Tab-separated table of C-alpha atoms in Angstrom:
chain	number	residue	atom	x	y	z
A	30	MET	CA	-10.167	-20.378	6.948
A	31	ASN	CA	-9.072	-16.743	7.156
A	32	PRO	CA	-10.396	-14.150	4.652
A	33	VAL	CA	-7.176	-14.096	2.568
A	34	GLU	CA	-7.139	-17.882	2.193
A	35	GLU	CA	-10.803	-17.825	1.227
A	36	LEU	CA	-10.121	-15.096	-1.351
A	37	ILE	CA	-7.243	-17.105	-2.823
A	38	ARG	CA	-9.460	-20.183	-3.021
A	39	ASN	CA	-12.153	-18.151	-4.792
A	40	PHE	CA	-9.633	-16.860	-7.359
A	41	GLN	CA	-8.366	-20.425	-7.930
A	42	ASP	CA	-11.919	-21.648	-8.518
A	43	LEU	CA	-12.587	-18.739	-10.869
A	44	VAL	CA	-9.440	-19.472	-12.901
A	45	ALA	CA	-10.594	-23.081	-13.272
A	46	GLN	CA	-14.095	-22.057	-14.393
A	47	VAL	CA	-13.456	-19.348	-16.989
A	48	PRO	CA	-12.293	-19.960	-20.562
A	49	GLU	CA	-8.519	-20.080	-21.049
A	50	ILE	CA	-8.403	-16.685	-22.773
A	51	PHE	CA	-9.836	-14.960	-19.655
A	52	GLN	CA	-7.644	-16.707	-17.100
A	53	PRO	CA	-4.801	-14.107	-17.233
A	54	PHE	CA	-7.348	-11.355	-16.450
A	55	ILE	CA	-8.411	-13.231	-13.296
A	56	VAL	CA	-4.734	-13.436	-12.315
A	57	LEU	CA	-4.374	-9.703	-13.010
A	58	LEU	CA	-7.344	-8.971	-10.714
A	59	ALA	CA	-5.875	-11.196	-8.006
A	60	GLY	CA	-2.579	-9.279	-8.250
A	61	ALA	CA	-4.397	-6.039	-7.432
A	62	VAL	CA	-5.572	-7.380	-4.057
A	63	PRO	CA	-3.458	-6.571	-0.980
A	64	PHE	CA	-1.934	-9.637	0.700
A	65	ILE	CA	-2.184	-11.599	-2.580
A	66	GLU	CA	-0.195	-9.216	-4.806
A	67	GLY	CA	1.868	-10.204	-7.832
A	68	GLU	CA	3.591	-13.267	-6.394
A	69	GLY	CA	0.387	-14.722	-4.933
A	70	ALA	CA	-1.514	-14.074	-8.151
A	71	ALA	CA	1.230	-15.735	-10.223
A	72	ILE	CA	1.049	-18.799	-7.980
A	73	ILE	CA	-2.747	-18.926	-8.424
A	74	GLY	CA	-2.271	-18.780	-12.188
A	75	ILE	CA	0.456	-21.423	-12.351
A	76	VAL	CA	-1.491	-23.847	-10.151
A	77	GLY	CA	-4.486	-23.181	-12.426
A	78	GLY	CA	-2.481	-24.301	-15.459
A	79	ILE	CA	-1.479	-20.941	-16.957
A	80	ASN	CA	1.967	-20.595	-18.526
A	81	PRO	CA	4.313	-19.357	-15.748
A	82	ILE	CA	5.544	-16.365	-17.778
A	83	ILE	CA	1.990	-15.217	-18.559
A	84	ALA	CA	0.917	-15.797	-14.948
A	85	GLY	CA	3.904	-13.812	-13.643
A	86	LEU	CA	3.359	-10.909	-16.035
A	87	ALA	CA	-0.387	-10.763	-15.318
A	88	GLY	CA	0.134	-10.895	-11.545
A	89	ALA	CA	2.825	-8.205	-11.602
A	90	ALA	CA	0.719	-5.972	-13.885
A	91	GLY	CA	-2.292	-6.203	-11.586
A	92	ASN	CA	-0.154	-5.432	-8.552
A	93	PHE	CA	1.489	-2.428	-10.212
A	94	VAL	CA	-1.789	-0.953	-11.500
A	95	ALA	CA	-3.239	-1.110	-7.978
A	96	VAL	CA	-0.115	0.524	-6.524
A	97	LEU	CA	-0.260	3.226	-9.218
A	98	VAL	CA	-3.853	4.074	-8.228
A	99	VAL	CA	-2.889	4.170	-4.532
A	100	VAL	CA	0.070	6.460	-5.268
A	101	LEU	CA	-2.015	8.870	-7.364
A	102	VAL	CA	-4.831	9.057	-4.799
A	103	THR	CA	-2.448	9.467	-1.848
A	104	SER	CA	-0.439	12.111	-3.707
A	105	ARG	CA	-3.568	14.108	-4.494
A	106	ALA	CA	-4.748	13.875	-0.870
A	107	ARG	CA	-1.335	14.973	0.409
A	108	SER	CA	-1.272	17.940	-2.010
A	109	ALA	CA	-4.715	19.028	-0.789
A	110	VAL	CA	-3.602	18.877	2.859
A	111	VAL	CA	-0.376	20.789	2.159
A	112	SER	CA	-2.271	23.452	0.175
A	113	ARG	CA	-4.803	23.862	2.969
A	114	ARG	CA	-2.055	24.262	5.568
A	115	SER	CA	-0.165	26.812	3.479
A	116	ALA	CA	-3.392	28.784	2.917
A	117	ARG	CA	-3.999	28.949	6.675
A	118	ALA	CA	-0.444	30.024	7.533
A	119	PRO	CA	-0.682	33.671	6.294
A	120	ALA	CA	-3.935	34.175	8.219
A	121	THR	CA	-2.292	33.263	11.519
A	122	VAL	CA	0.963	35.221	11.011
A	123	GLY	CA	-0.496	38.550	12.176
A	124	ALA	CA	-2.546	37.100	15.054
A	125	PRO	CA	-1.644	38.390	18.536
A	126	ALA	CA	0.201	36.014	20.835
A	127	THR	CA	-2.241	36.563	23.696
A	128	VAL	CA	-5.900	37.357	23.774
A	129	GLY	CA	-6.668	40.664	25.433
A	130	ALA	CA	-9.509	41.292	27.877
A	131	SER	CA	-12.831	42.436	26.588
A	132	ARG	CA	-13.314	46.182	27.046
A	133	TYR	CA	-16.939	45.630	27.996
A	134	THR	CA	-16.812	42.802	30.494
A	135	GLY	CA	-13.156	42.587	31.454
A	136	ALA	CA	-13.266	38.859	30.629
A	137	SER	CA	-11.334	36.943	28.040
A	138	ARG	CA	-12.872	36.937	24.568
A	139	TYR	CA	-12.973	33.158	24.673
A	140	ALA	CA	-14.087	32.652	28.269
A	141	ASP	CA	-17.366	31.093	27.186
A	142	ALA	CA	-15.857	28.980	24.387
A	143	PRO	CA	-16.295	25.218	24.848
A	144	GLU	CA	-13.260	23.393	26.146
A	145	LEU	CA	-11.445	21.363	23.545
A	146	GLU	CA	-11.447	17.635	24.179
A	147	GLU	CA	-8.124	15.909	24.440
A	148	PRO	CA	-7.341	13.912	21.313
A	149	ALA	CA	-7.913	10.187	21.580
A	150	PRO	CA	-4.735	8.180	22.032
A	151	ALA	CA	-3.250	7.084	18.738
A	152	LYS	CA	-3.898	3.507	17.694
A	153	PRO	CA	-0.704	1.482	18.076
A	154	GLU	CA	1.004	0.646	14.803
A	155	SER	CA	1.217	-2.936	13.629
A	156	LYS	CA	4.532	-4.750	13.844
A	157	GLY	CA	4.682	-4.771	10.044
A	158	ARG	CA	4.447	-0.981	9.828
A	159	GLN	CA	7.034	-0.565	12.568
A	160	ARG	CA	9.403	-2.914	10.737
A	161	PHE	CA	8.844	-1.054	7.458
A	162	LYS	CA	9.650	2.296	9.111
A	163	ARG	CA	12.882	0.871	10.541
A	164	TRP	CA	13.872	-0.361	7.074
A	165	LEU	CA	13.023	3.044	5.596
A	166	ILE	CA	15.309	4.783	8.084
A	167	ARG	CA	18.096	2.259	7.588
A	168	PHE	CA	17.944	1.543	3.837
A	169	GLY	CA	16.012	4.466	2.359
A	170	VAL	CA	13.224	4.195	-0.213
A	171	PRO	CA	14.971	1.567	-2.410
A	172	GLY	CA	15.679	-0.862	0.423
A	173	ALA	CA	12.348	-0.303	2.145
A	174	SER	CA	10.471	-0.847	-1.123
A	175	ILE	CA	12.247	-4.128	-1.808
A	176	LEU	CA	12.023	-5.431	1.766
A	177	GLY	CA	8.568	-3.951	2.404
A	178	PRO	CA	6.537	-6.919	1.067
A	179	LEU	CA	8.064	-9.052	3.819
A	180	ALA	CA	6.224	-6.857	6.343
A	181	ILE	CA	3.156	-5.267	4.693
A	182	PRO	CA	1.573	-5.179	1.207
A	183	THR	CA	3.072	-2.925	-1.467
A	184	HIS	CA	-0.162	-0.910	-1.535
A	185	PHE	CA	0.454	0.198	2.055
A	186	THR	CA	4.174	0.821	1.645
A	187	ALA	CA	3.522	3.001	-1.416
A	188	ALA	CA	0.875	5.014	0.438
A	189	MET	CA	3.169	5.530	3.437
A	190	LEU	CA	6.054	6.680	1.245
A	191	VAL	CA	3.964	9.179	-0.725
A	192	ALA	CA	2.224	10.471	2.416
A	193	GLY	CA	5.671	11.035	3.927
A	194	GLY	CA	6.664	13.295	1.024
A	195	THR	CA	8.612	10.935	-1.254
A	196	PRO	CA	8.158	11.947	-4.934
A	197	ARG	CA	5.622	9.834	-6.825
A	198	ALA	CA	8.022	8.870	-9.615
A	199	TRP	CA	10.619	7.607	-7.126
A	200	VAL	CA	8.005	5.553	-5.260
A	201	LEU	CA	6.619	4.076	-8.487
A	202	LEU	CA	10.087	3.186	-9.773
A	203	TRP	CA	11.075	1.264	-6.646
A	204	GLN	CA	7.663	-0.300	-6.187
A	205	ALA	CA	7.848	-1.565	-9.777
A	206	ILE	CA	11.282	-3.057	-9.099
A	207	ALA	CA	10.034	-4.686	-5.882
A	208	ILE	CA	6.923	-6.090	-7.586
A	209	ALA	CA	8.969	-7.476	-10.480
A	210	LEU	CA	11.497	-9.020	-8.095
A	211	TRP	CA	9.025	-10.687	-5.728
A	212	THR	CA	6.725	-11.849	-8.528
A	213	THR	CA	9.706	-13.421	-10.294
A	214	VAL	CA	10.815	-15.147	-7.079
A	215	GLY	CA	7.300	-16.511	-6.474
A	216	THR	CA	6.799	-17.580	-10.080
A	217	VAL	CA	10.154	-19.362	-10.413
A	218	SER	CA	9.805	-21.037	-7.011
A	219	VAL	CA	6.373	-22.502	-7.744
A	220	TRP	CA	7.286	-23.462	-11.305
A	221	ALA	CA	10.435	-25.234	-10.064
A	222	ALA	CA	8.510	-26.990	-7.281
A	223	LEU	CA	5.814	-28.214	-9.670
A	224	THR	CA	8.319	-29.222	-12.344
A	225	PHE	CA	11.083	-30.900	-10.372
A	226	VAL	CA	9.447	-31.949	-7.115
A	227	VAL	CA	5.887	-32.817	-8.074
A	228	GLY	CA	6.756	-33.626	-11.673
A	229	VAL	CA	3.812	-31.855	-13.253
């Protein structure tokens, strides 16, 4: 059993063990977990006997709260990096293009400086991230946000969008739409399967 399946099983067991009034909160927590998200959390809730509407709302809320935290943290980190870069820029504007020889030794000022190591090769991106980037180029933020959950969790897509410079409000709007859409699809699909196929 892989870690995600084990986590889902643990949430299902927890839903079955807690009093009915706390079950939606377990679904909300499950929705905040990457790879489970709103649709997976709603399914956990419905299978656990929670009303499909409550399960869907709780799962979507948990997913969105987690994405909101990711967006705020990533935005703050990006702002810090941009501020640091802009603070360094004026200091390097007046620097000479070449380093002159030392008037005492005739050697370069940096002759005894340690050689910089070559940067390690970048880790190859996963297929999901590559697919998401293609969708972003082709469909923009709206299309990539809606299609993104087919490739990688919404937490990651939101972080990538904000880190790339997309405004927070725009990311949150389209992530909310994507979460609502996919949670609704998952909720209705499982409810229909249990109602009409299984006959629960």
